[in-house]
Coordinates of C-alpha atoms in Angstrom, one line a residue:
X1 CA -0.1 0.3 0.0
X2 CA 1.0 3.5 -0.8
X3 CA -1.4 5.5 0.8
X4 CA -0.6 7.1 4.7
X5 CA -2.8 8.7 6.8
X6 CA -1.3 11.4 9.0
X7 CA -3.7 11.5 11.8
X8 CA -3.0 13.9 14.7
X9 CA -5.0 13.5 18.6
X10 CA -4.3 15.6 21.8
X11 CA -1.9 14.4 24.1
X12 CA -3.4 12.9 27.3
X13 CA -1.5 12.9 30.2
X14 CA 1.6 12.8 27.8
X15 CA 1.6 12.5 24.1
X16 CA 3.3 9.5 24.6
X17 CA 0.1 7.8 26.2
X18 CA -1.5 9.2 23.0
X19 CA 0.5 6.6 21.1
X20 CA 0.3 3.9 23.0
X21 CA -3.3 3.9 23.0
X22 CA -3.7 4.2 19.4
X23 CA -1.2 1.5 19.1
X24 CA -3.3 -0.9 21.0
X25 CA -6.8 -0.2 18.7
X26 CA -5.1 -0.6 15.8
X27 CA -2.0 -3.2 16.0
X28 CA -2.1 -5.3 19.2
X29 CA -4.9 -7.5 18.5
X30 CA -5.9 -7.0 14.9
X31 CA -3.1 -5.4 12.9
X32 CA -4.9 -3.2 11.1
X33 CA -1.9 -0.6 10.2
X34 CA 1.7 0.0 10.8
X35 CA 2.5 3.1 12.4
X36 CA 4.8 5.5 13.1
X37 CA 5.0 8.4 15.0
X38 CA 5.4 12.0 13.0
X39 CA 7.8 14.2 14.0
X40 CA 6.8 18.2 14.0
X41 CA 8.9 20.3 16.2
X42 CA 7.6 23.4 17.8
X43 CA 6.8 26.0 15.4
X44 CA 5.7 29.3 15.9
X45 CA 1.7 29.4 16.4
X46 CA 0.7 33.1 16.4
X47 CA -2.7 34.7 16.6
X48 CA -6.0 32.7 16.0
X49 CA -7.0 34.9 13.0
X50 CA -3.7 34.0 11.2
X51 CA -4.3 30.5 11.8
X52 CA -7.7 30.0 10.3
X53 CA -6.8 32.3 7.0
X54 CA -3.5 30.0 7.1
X55 CA -5.8 27.1 7.2
X56 CA -7.5 27.5 3.9
X57 CA -4.4 28.8 2.6
X58 CA -2.2 25.8 3.3
X59 CA -5.2 23.3 1.7
X60 CA -4.7 25.3 -2.0
X61 CA -1.1 24.8 -1.3
X62 CA -1.3 21.4 -0.3
X63 CA -3.0 20.8 -4.0
X64 CA -1.3 22.9 -6.1
X65 CA 2.1 21.1 -4.6
X66 CA 0.6 17.6 -5.1
X67 CA 0.1 18.4 -8.8
X68 CA 3.7 19.5 -9.3
X69 CA 4.8 16.7 -7.7
X70 CA 2.7 14.1 -9.9
X71 CA 3.5 16.3 -12.9
X72 CA 7.4 16.2 -12.3
X73 CA 7.1 12.2 -12.0
X74 CA 4.9 11.6 -14.7
X75 CA 7.4 13.7 -16.8
X76 CA 10.2 11.6 -15.3
X77 CA 8.4 8.5 -17.0
X78 CA 8.0 10.3 -20.7
X79 CA 11.5 11.1 -20.9
X80 CA 12.3 7.6 -19.5
X81 CA 10.4 6.5 -22.5
X82 CA 12.5 3.1 -23.2
X83 CA 13.3 2.3 -19.3
X84 CA 10.0 3.0 -17.1
X85 CA 11.0 0.3 -15.1
X86 CA 13.9 2.7 -14.1
X87 CA 11.4 5.3 -13.1
X88 CA 11.1 4.2 -9.6
X89 CA 14.3 4.4 -8.5
X90 CA 14.9 8.0 -9.7
X91 CA 12.2 9.1 -7.6
X92 CA 13.9 9.5 -4.4
X93 CA 13.4 11.7 -1.2
X94 CA 16.7 13.1 0.4
X95 CA 18.3 10.0 -1.8
X96 CA 16.2 7.4 0.2
X97 CA 12.8 5.7 -1.3
X98 CA 9.2 7.9 -0.4
X99 CA 7.7 5.7 1.7
X100 CA 11.1 5.5 3.7
X101 CA 11.3 9.6 4.1
X102 CA 7.8 9.8 4.9
X103 CA 8.0 7.3 8.0
X104 CA 11.4 8.7 9.0
X105 CA 10.5 12.4 8.4
X106 CA 12.6 14.9 9.7
X107 CA 11.6 18.7 9.6
X108 CA 14.4 20.4 7.3
X109 CA 15.4 23.2 9.7
X110 CA 17.9 24.9 6.9
X111 CA 15.1 25.0 4.1
X112 CA 12.1 25.7 7.0
X113 CA 13.6 27.5 9.6
X114 CA 11.2 27.1 12.2
X115 CA 11.9 30.7 14.0
X116 CA 10.3 32.1 11.0
X117 CA 6.3 32.4 11.3
X118 CA 4.0 29.5 10.0
X119 CA 3.1 32.1 7.3
X120 CA 6.5 32.9 5.9
X121 CA 7.4 29.2 6.0
X122 CA 4.3 28.7 3.9
X123 CA 5.7 31.4 1.2
X124 CA 9.0 29.9 1.1
X125 CA 7.3 26.5 0.3
X126 CA 5.0 28.1 -2.3
X127 CA 7.7 30.4 -3.9
X128 CA 9.8 27.5 -4.2
X129 CA 7.7 25.1 -5.7
X130 CA 5.7 27.7 -8.1
X131 CA 9.7 28.1 -9.4
X132 CA 10.0 24.5 -10.2
X133 CA 6.4 24.4 -11.5
X134 CA 8.1 27.4 -14.6
X135 CA 11.3 25.8 -14.8
X136 CA 9.8 22.8 -15.9
X137 CA 7.4 24.0 -18.2
X138 CA 10.0 25.6 -19.9
X139 CA 12.7 22.5 -20.0
X140 CA 9.3 20.3 -20.9
X141 CA 8.5 22.6 -23.9
X142 CA 11.9 22.6 -24.9
X143 CA 12.7 19.1 -25.0
X144 CA 9.2 18.1 -26.0
X145 CA 9.9 20.2 -29.2
X146 CA 12.8 18.4 -29.9
X147 CA 11.4 14.7 -29.5
X148 CA 8.3 15.9 -32.0
X149 CA 11.0 17.4 -34.9
X150 CA 12.6 14.3 -34.6
X151 CA 9.8 11.9 -34.4
X152 CA 8.2 13.8 -37.2
X153 CA 11.8 13.1 -39.4
X154 CA 11.9 10.0 -38.4
X155 CA 8.1 9.4 -39.6
X156 CA 9.1 10.7 -42.5
X157 CA 11.5 8.2 -43.5
X158 CA 9.3 5.1 -42.2
X159 CA 5.6 3.8 -43.1
X160 CA 3.8 3.1 -46.8
X161 CA 5.8 4.2 -50.1
X162 CA 3.1 6.5 -50.9
X163 CA 3.6 8.7 -48.2
X164 CA 7.4 8.2 -46.5
X165 CA 10.0 10.0 -47.5
X166 CA 12.4 8.6 -50.6
X167 CA 15.5 10.4 -50.2
X168 CA 17.0 7.5 -48.8
X169 CA 15.8 4.7 -51.4
X170 CA 16.8 6.7 -54.5
X171 CA 20.2 7.1 -55.9
X172 CA 21.4 9.6 -58.5
X173 CA 21.8 6.8 -61.3
X174 CA 18.3 6.1 -61.3
X175 CA 17.6 9.5 -62.8
X176 CA 17.6 11.7 -66.0
X177 CA 19.1 14.7 -64.4
X178 CA 19.9 18.4 -66.1
X179 CA 18.0 17.6 -69.7
X180 CA 15.8 20.1 -71.4
X181 CA 13.5 17.2 -72.7
X182 CA 13.8 14.2 -70.7
X183 CA 12.5 13.5 -66.7
X184 CA 12.1 10.7 -64.3
X185 CA 9.5 10.2 -62.4
X186 CA 8.9 7.8 -59.3
X187 CA 5.3 5.6 -59.3
X188 CA 4.1 3.5 -56.7
X189 CA 2.8 0.3 -58.1
X190 CA 0.9 -2.5 -55.6
X191 CA 2.3 -5.5 -56.1
X192 CA -1.0 -7.5 -57.6
X193 CA -0.9 -5.1 -59.8
X194 CA 2.9 -5.4 -61.3
X195 CA 2.4 -7.1 -64.4
X196 CA -0.3 -4.6 -65.6
X197 CA 2.2 -1.9 -64.9
X198 CA 4.6 -3.8 -67.4
X199 CA 2.1 -4.2 -69.8
X200 CA 0.6 -0.9 -69.9
X201 CA 3.0 2.1 -68.5
X202 CA 4.9 2.8 -72.3
X203 CA 1.0 3.6 -73.5
X204 CA 0.0 5.2 -70.2
X205 CA 1.0 8.6 -72.2
X206 CA 3.1 9.8 -75.5
X207 CA 6.6 10.0 -75.7
X208 CA 7.7 7.4 -72.9
X209 CA 10.8 6.0 -73.1
X210 CA 10.3 2.5 -73.7
X211 CA 12.1 0.0 -71.4
X212 CA 12.6 3.2 -69.1
X213 CA 11.1 1.7 -66.4
X214 CA 13.1 0.0 -62.9
X215 CA 12.0 -1.5 -59.8
X216 CA 13.8 0.5 -57.2
X217 CA 12.2 -0.4 -53.6
X218 CA 9.8 -2.7 -52.6
X219 CA 8.4 -2.8 -49.1
X220 CA 4.8 -5.4 -48.3
X221 CA 2.6 -3.8 -50.2
X222 CA 3.9 -2.2 -53.1
X223 CA 6.8 -1.1 -55.0
X224 CA 8.3 1.6 -56.3
X225 CA 9.3 1.8 -60.2
X226 CA 11.0 5.0 -62.0
X227 CA 10.2 5.7 -65.4
X228 CA 11.4 8.2 -68.4
X229 CA 9.9 10.5 -70.5
X230 CA 9.2 13.7 -72.3
X231 CA 8.2 16.4 -69.5
X232 CA 5.6 17.6 -71.7
X233 CA 3.8 14.3 -71.5
X234 CA 3.8 14.6 -67.4
X235 CA 0.3 15.8 -67.0
X236 CA -0.9 13.2 -69.5
X237 CA 0.8 10.9 -68.0
X238 CA -0.1 11.0 -63.9
X239 CA -3.6 11.4 -64.8
X240 CA -3.4 7.5 -66.8
X241 CA -1.1 6.5 -64.4
X242 CA -4.0 7.7 -61.7
X243 CA -6.9 6.0 -63.2
X244 CA -5.2 2.5 -63.5
X245 CA -4.2 3.0 -59.5
X246 CA -0.9 3.7 -59.9
X247 CA 0.3 6.6 -57.7
X248 CA 3.2 9.2 -58.8
X249 CA 5.1 10.8 -56.3
X250 CA 6.1 14.2 -56.1
X251 CA 9.7 14.0 -56.0
X252 CA 12.6 15.2 -57.6
X253 CA 15.9 14.4 -56.9
X254 CA 17.9 17.5 -55.0
X255 CA 21.4 16.2 -53.1
X256 CA 21.8 19.5 -51.9
X257 CA 18.2 18.8 -49.5
X258 CA 18.1 15.5 -49.5
X259 CA 21.8 16.2 -47.1
X260 CA 20.2 18.5 -45.9
X261 CA 17.7 16.6 -43.8
X262 CA 20.3 13.9 -42.8
X263 CA 22.4 16.2 -41.3
X264 CA 19.0 17.9 -39.2
X265 CA 18.4 14.1 -38.9
X266 CA 21.7 13.6 -37.3
X267 CA 21.6 17.0 -35.6
X268 CA 18.0 16.8 -33.7
X269 CA 19.4 13.2 -32.4
X270 CA 22.5 14.4 -31.1
X271 CA 20.5 17.4 -29.4
X272 CA 18.6 14.7 -27.4
X273 CA 20.8 12.7 -26.2
X274 CA 22.9 15.8 -25.2
X275 CA 19.5 17.3 -23.1
X276 CA 18.6 13.9 -21.7
X277 CA 21.0 13.3 -19.5
X278 CA 21.0 16.9 -17.6
X279 CA 17.4 16.6 -17.7
X280 CA 16.9 13.9 -16.0
X281 CA 19.1 14.8 -13.1
X282 CA 16.9 18.3 -13.2
X283 CA 13.7 16.2 -12.9
X284 CA 15.6 14.0 -10.0
X285 CA 16.5 17.1 -8.1
X286 CA 13.5 18.7 -8.2
X287 CA 11.2 15.9 -7.7
X288 CA 13.1 15.5 -4.5
X289 CA 12.5 19.1 -3.6
X290 CA 9.2 19.0 -4.5
X291 CA 8.5 15.7 -2.5
X292 CA 10.1 17.2 0.8
X293 CA 8.0 20.5 0.1
X294 CA 4.8 18.6 0.3
X295 CA 5.5 16.4 3.5
X296 CA 6.2 19.5 5.2
X297 CA 2.9 21.2 4.4
X298 CA 1.4 18.2 5.8
X299 CA 3.0 18.6 8.3
X300 CA 2.1 22.6 8.7
X301 CA -1.5 21.4 8.1
X302 CA -1.2 18.9 10.8
X303 CA 0.1 21.5 13.3
X304 CA -2.2 24.5 12.0
X305 CA -5.6 22.2 12.5
X306 CA -4.5 20.7 15.7
X307 CA -3.8 24.0 17.8
X308 CA -7.3 25.4 16.1
X309 CA -9.4 21.8 16.9
X310 CA -7.2 21.1 20.9
X311 CA -6.4 24.3 21.3
X312 CA -3.3 25.8 23.5
X313 CA -1.1 25.2 24.7
X314 CA 0.5 22.7 21.9
X315 CA -0.3 19.3 23.5
X316 CA -0.8 16.8 20.4
X317 CA 0.7 13.6 19.1
X318 CA 1.1 13.3 15.0
X319 CA 1.3 9.7 13.7
X320 CA 1.7 8.6 10.5
X321 CA -0.6 5.3 9.6
X322 CA 0.0 2.9 6.9
X323 CA -3.2 0.8 6.4
X324 CA -3.5 -2.5 5.4
X325 CA -5.9 -2.3 2.0
X326 CA -8.4 -5.1 3.3
X327 CA -9.2 -3.5 6.6
X328 CA -9.3 0.1 5.9
X329 CA -13.0 0.7 6.4
X330 CA -12.4 -1.5 9.8
X331 CA -9.7 1.3 10.4
X332 CA -11.5 4.1 10.3
X333 CA -14.4 2.2 12.6
X334 CA -11.6 1.6 15.1
X335 CA -10.4 5.8 14.8
X336 CA -14.0 7.0 15.2
X337 CA -14.5 5.0 18.5
X338 CA -11.1 5.8 19.6
X339 CA -11.9 9.5 19.1
X340 CA -15.2 10.2 18.9
X341 CA -15.2 11.9 22.2
X342 CA -13.4 14.5 20.2
X343 CA -15.9 15.9 18.5
X344 CA -19.5 14.9 18.5
X345 CA -20.6 16.5 15.7
X346 CA -18.1 15.3 13.9
X347 CA -18.8 11.3 15.0
X348 CA -22.9 12.5 14.2
X349 CA -21.6 13.5 10.3
X350 CA -20.1 10.0 9.9
X351 CA -23.0 8.1 11.2
X352 CA -25.8 10.2 8.9
X353 CA -23.8 10.7 5.6
X354 CA -24.5 7.5 4.6
X355 CA -28.0 8.2 4.8
X356 CA -28.2 11.8 3.0
X357 CA -28.5 11.5 -0.5
X358 CA -25.9 13.7 -2.5
X359 CA -24.1 14.6 0.7
X360 CA -20.5 14.1 -0.7
X361 CA -17.9 14.2 2.2
X362 CA -14.8 12.7 -0.2
X363 CA -13.8 16.8 -1.5
X364 CA -13.4 17.5 2.4
X365 CA -13.2 14.3 4.7
X366 CA -14.1 15.3 8.0
X367 CA -13.4 12.8 11.1
X368 CA -13.6 13.8 14.9
X369 CA -9.8 13.9 14.6
X370 CA -7.3 15.4 12.6
X371 CA -6.4 13.7 9.3
X372 CA -4.7 13.9 6.1
X373 CA -4.3 11.6 3.2
X374 CA -0.9 11.0 1.6
X375 CA -1.2 8.9 -1.1
X376 CA 2.5 7.7 -2.8
X377 CA 1.4 6.3 -6.0
X378 CA 2.1 9.6 -8.3
X379 CA 1.8 7.9 -11.9
X380 CA -1.2 7.1 -14.0
X381 CA 0.8 3.3 -14.6
X382 CA 1.9 0.9 -12.4
X383 CA 5.9 1.3 -12.5

């Protein structure tokens, strides 16, 4: 399970007692979850007004930072297109896997000094993650353009003879060049019509050079034939060819253009390889930064909500539960029983929510205890 429940409950005589009670209820007899203490330092409380306003701001910031974390993770998966199994090993926080980071969470005093006000800390995180989001947009746009241009060129050199580039198929000696009167055309003929072509091509128009047709290339369905004729007969020949289901490709042999296309493809391929390493490193570093910021926001939210609910002086125990998937419903019931005395209205809401049509609590889940979900499954595909 990659889902965690970050909860808090007020300290009994001591916070250790709160922890022991929760452990007894969820693990001693029924093994409903794996639990860890979640360490939050002594943050500056500030005034009640500020806390109420901050509670709303942190909810928005939480959603925004989660979306950036997911965007960076998903783009990492897109960039590592041929090795998606390597994605997970690059999605680390502070050099460790995400579950280890969360379960051993320690506040980063250097990045987010606790002498600062809660509002300042949230602004530091907001600025930092907005910068990551902007940088990601710019880097992704540059890399995607490069990748798109390269794919377009690669697509031109693949596919059916009716559409693909012919530059790497034909040679100079296949053409009559620099003639005032004669021109060589390239015609795509279905394999089933080879004999028809050989019988009819000389008579599709006047002034076709006899025995001038050669098969230059074949794919699964068709062949590419050359044919030489007088320039003045081009339109007539094309018209009659179309009637016979032969397709004249619009192609002129131009060595300089063909060389430029080849060089462009080599340049784009080299540029893509050059950008790949630094881009993956940037994604790795900034995924870690964004994820760490996200978990610090969760810590801030638990702190603010706990003070608002349980009052001052600050006295609560934050706890991280990793539910067992099969017993999540049971775990929720056990927690509600354990903490329903904290907020009777929340307990009543939980009891009646099932009976009220149209009442959707999933957007803003509310329980008698402080609760936030952390879902570490950040990708659309299963790695």
